[in-house]
């Protein structure tokens, strides 16, 4: 409705003139479709909208044009034909688990995965009769054995690089072993990003958009990317669980994506240089970065990751236990915060962030001790980052 002159004030407050740009005069930046509802033009249209998401929009928990733009972009970048956005990375993982796992089913999760994913499977889904088997990246034979058993898993959840030990999974081997048991592979590709792993026959990719995609620490989001047939199975579950992505967050993430290539290249370059430098520092040991030649999975990384080592670097402090808090407290440029993949550099004490749910021995196997530090490298000048670490290590070693 454009002509509102004949309406009374109370009606005008509610029904405003619509002023979209005329044909041939589009906005350069896509607008934020900040509307929870969409209007059907007729009953026949409404019926089509309710039965076919591709037809258009009816309600933003089901789909929204701004969110759809992000879904289409990320499905394309990851090399799949469909995607479904969620309010956060963990909402994406929850929707996948709730879709494909039933009471009595088994799932496998690698110990070296995001702590809330371990909680989701080992605690929440366990209450609904799903049995989760946790195995380490170092125990591939255990995965093979479970897949060849009479009760093989329905899903395997993995990350590559793993957090925080930055191990690389042998994707071809995992896929082959899982497929032989009709087990779906779910790769949380948050650390590796949208340009990695698309050529592998992974069934479902999950991303936290809160990290590399948004890039500016101001929006939460998640994405499930797969073939159409699997997304259609997740869709009714995800929209009913209710963890949908808000259009404003989707728009912020779309804006972040415009500089994705530049940001991720700059951060990975910084991280690689910093990792090499850390190997020369007396206050750091066991530096883990997949592009380093002495990394246990360096060859796999070369084969699978197109030369991108990512923006995370993990190492152990050599100081006394009492120096660990001093190290973190003394950092000025690195912020003591979770997450990574943003323009700012962050430092995470790994045990309390990622490993305090694991028995000590399992945490150690997963590469986590009280002195393990994960750095999420941003795009600042490398020398400033090095100086910050030197000052903090000097304070910690006094
Ligand atoms: N997966 C990985 C590997 C993560 O690191 C994170 C968050 O740190 C998530 C999933 C969860 O993402 P979100 O915080 O967006 O729910």
PDB file of N, CA, C and O and ligand atoms in Angstrom, residues 88-90 93 114 159 188 190-191 208 210-211 220-221, ligand 1:
ATOM      1  N   UNK A  88      23.528 -20.407  16.098  1.00  0.00           N
ATOM      2  CA  UNK A  88      24.909 -20.533  16.570  1.00  0.00           C
ATOM      3  C   UNK A  88      25.463 -21.845  16.017  1.00  0.00           C
ATOM      4  O   UNK A  88      24.702 -22.682  15.495  1.00  0.00           O
ATOM      5  N   UNK A  89      26.763 -22.031  16.188  1.00  0.00           N
ATOM      6  CA  UNK A  89      27.363 -23.281  15.739  1.00  0.00           C
ATOM      7  C   UNK A  89      26.805 -24.463  16.509  1.00  0.00           C
ATOM      8  O   UNK A  89      26.528 -25.529  15.942  1.00  0.00           O
ATOM      9  N   UNK A  90      26.614 -24.288  17.805  1.00  0.00           N
ATOM     10  CA  UNK A  90      26.149 -25.431  18.599  1.00  0.00           C
ATOM     11  C   UNK A  90      24.679 -25.743  18.276  1.00  0.00           C
ATOM     12  O   UNK A  90      24.259 -26.901  18.330  1.00  0.00           O
ATOM     13  N   UNK A  93      24.928 -28.054  15.334  1.00  0.00           N
ATOM     14  CA  UNK A  93      25.306 -29.417  15.743  1.00  0.00           C
ATOM     15  C   UNK A  93      24.131 -30.126  16.418  1.00  0.00           C
ATOM     16  O   UNK A  93      23.893 -31.316  16.204  1.00  0.00           O
ATOM     17  N   UNK A 114      35.143 -29.933  20.099  1.00  0.00           N
ATOM     18  CA  UNK A 114      34.632 -28.806  20.879  1.00  0.00           C
ATOM     19  C   UNK A 114      33.876 -29.330  22.114  1.00  0.00           C
ATOM     20  O   UNK A 114      33.022 -30.215  22.004  1.00  0.00           O
ATOM     21  N   UNK A 159      36.400 -32.929  13.806  1.00  0.00           N
ATOM     22  CA  UNK A 159      36.897 -31.601  13.436  1.00  0.00           C
ATOM     23  C   UNK A 159      38.303 -31.795  12.885  1.00  0.00           C
ATOM     24  O   UNK A 159      39.027 -32.671  13.340  1.00  0.00           O
ATOM     25  N   UNK A 188      32.748 -30.811  11.568  1.00  0.00           N
ATOM     26  CA  UNK A 188      32.684 -29.432  12.036  1.00  0.00           C
ATOM     27  C   UNK A 188      33.890 -28.723  11.414  1.00  0.00           C
ATOM     28  O   UNK A 188      35.026 -28.904  11.833  1.00  0.00           O
ATOM     29  N   UNK A 190      34.626 -25.571  11.194  1.00  0.00           N
ATOM     30  CA  UNK A 190      34.790 -24.202  11.677  1.00  0.00           C
ATOM     31  C   UNK A 190      36.230 -23.721  11.566  1.00  0.00           C
ATOM     32  O   UNK A 190      36.483 -22.603  11.114  1.00  0.00           O
ATOM     33  N   UNK A 191      37.182 -24.567  11.968  1.00  0.00           N
ATOM     34  CA  UNK A 191      38.581 -24.124  11.972  1.00  0.00           C
ATOM     35  C   UNK A 191      39.150 -24.040  10.562  1.00  0.00           C
ATOM     36  O   UNK A 191      39.958 -23.181  10.266  1.00  0.00           O
ATOM     37  N   UNK A 208      30.575 -22.943  12.793  1.00  0.00           N
ATOM     38  CA  UNK A 208      30.194 -21.814  13.651  1.00  0.00           C
ATOM     39  C   UNK A 208      30.552 -20.563  12.874  1.00  0.00           C
ATOM     40  O   UNK A 208      31.731 -20.326  12.570  1.00  0.00           O
ATOM     41  N   UNK A 210      30.234 -17.692  13.985  1.00  0.00           N
ATOM     42  CA  UNK A 210      30.712 -16.742  14.999  1.00  0.00           C
ATOM     43  C   UNK A 210      32.208 -16.477  14.817  1.00  0.00           C
ATOM     44  O   UNK A 210      32.727 -15.481  15.307  1.00  0.00           O
ATOM     45  N   UNK A 211      32.891 -17.398  14.124  1.00  0.00           N
ATOM     46  CA  UNK A 211      34.354 -17.320  14.003  1.00  0.00           C
ATOM     47  C   UNK A 211      34.747 -16.646  12.690  1.00  0.00           C
ATOM     48  O   UNK A 211      34.573 -15.461  12.529  1.00  0.00           O
ATOM     49  N   UNK A 220      26.670 -13.989  16.421  1.00  0.00           N
ATOM     50  CA  UNK A 220      26.695 -15.456  16.561  1.00  0.00           C
ATOM     51  C   UNK A 220      25.936 -16.066  15.389  1.00  0.00           C
ATOM     52  O   UNK A 220      24.940 -15.488  14.931  1.00  0.00           O
ATOM     53  N   UNK A 221      26.376 -17.230  14.945  1.00  0.00           N
ATOM     54  CA  UNK A 221      25.629 -17.904  13.884  1.00  0.00           C
ATOM     55  C   UNK A 221      26.183 -19.284  13.627  1.00  0.00           C
ATOM     56  O   UNK A 221      27.293 -19.610  14.048  1.00  0.00           O
TER      57      UNK A 221
HETATM   58  N1  LIG B   1      32.525 -25.797  16.760  1.00  0.00           N
HETATM   59  C1  LIG B   1      33.745 -25.324  17.044  1.00  0.00           C
HETATM   60  C2  LIG B   1      34.939 -26.036  16.492  1.00  0.00           C
HETATM   61  C3  LIG B   1      33.904 -24.205  17.865  1.00  0.00           C
HETATM   62  O1  LIG B   1      35.135 -23.772  18.166  1.00  0.00           O
HETATM   63  C4  LIG B   1      32.736 -23.562  18.367  1.00  0.00           C
HETATM   64  C5  LIG B   1      32.845 -22.376  19.242  1.00  0.00           C
HETATM   65  O2  LIG B   1      33.879 -22.052  19.781  1.00  0.00           O
HETATM   66  C6  LIG B   1      31.495 -24.090  18.033  1.00  0.00           C
HETATM   67  C7  LIG B   1      31.408 -25.196  17.228  1.00  0.00           C
HETATM   68  C8  LIG B   1      30.240 -23.497  18.574  1.00  0.00           C
HETATM   69  O3  LIG B   1      29.938 -22.330  17.927  1.00  0.00           O
HETATM   70  P1  LIG B   1      28.985 -21.224  18.570  1.00  0.00           P
HETATM   71  O4  LIG B   1      29.733 -20.591  19.681  1.00  0.00           O
HETATM   72  O5  LIG B   1      28.709 -20.329  17.401  1.00  0.00           O
HETATM   73  O6  LIG B   1      27.779 -21.946  19.049  1.00  0.00           O
END
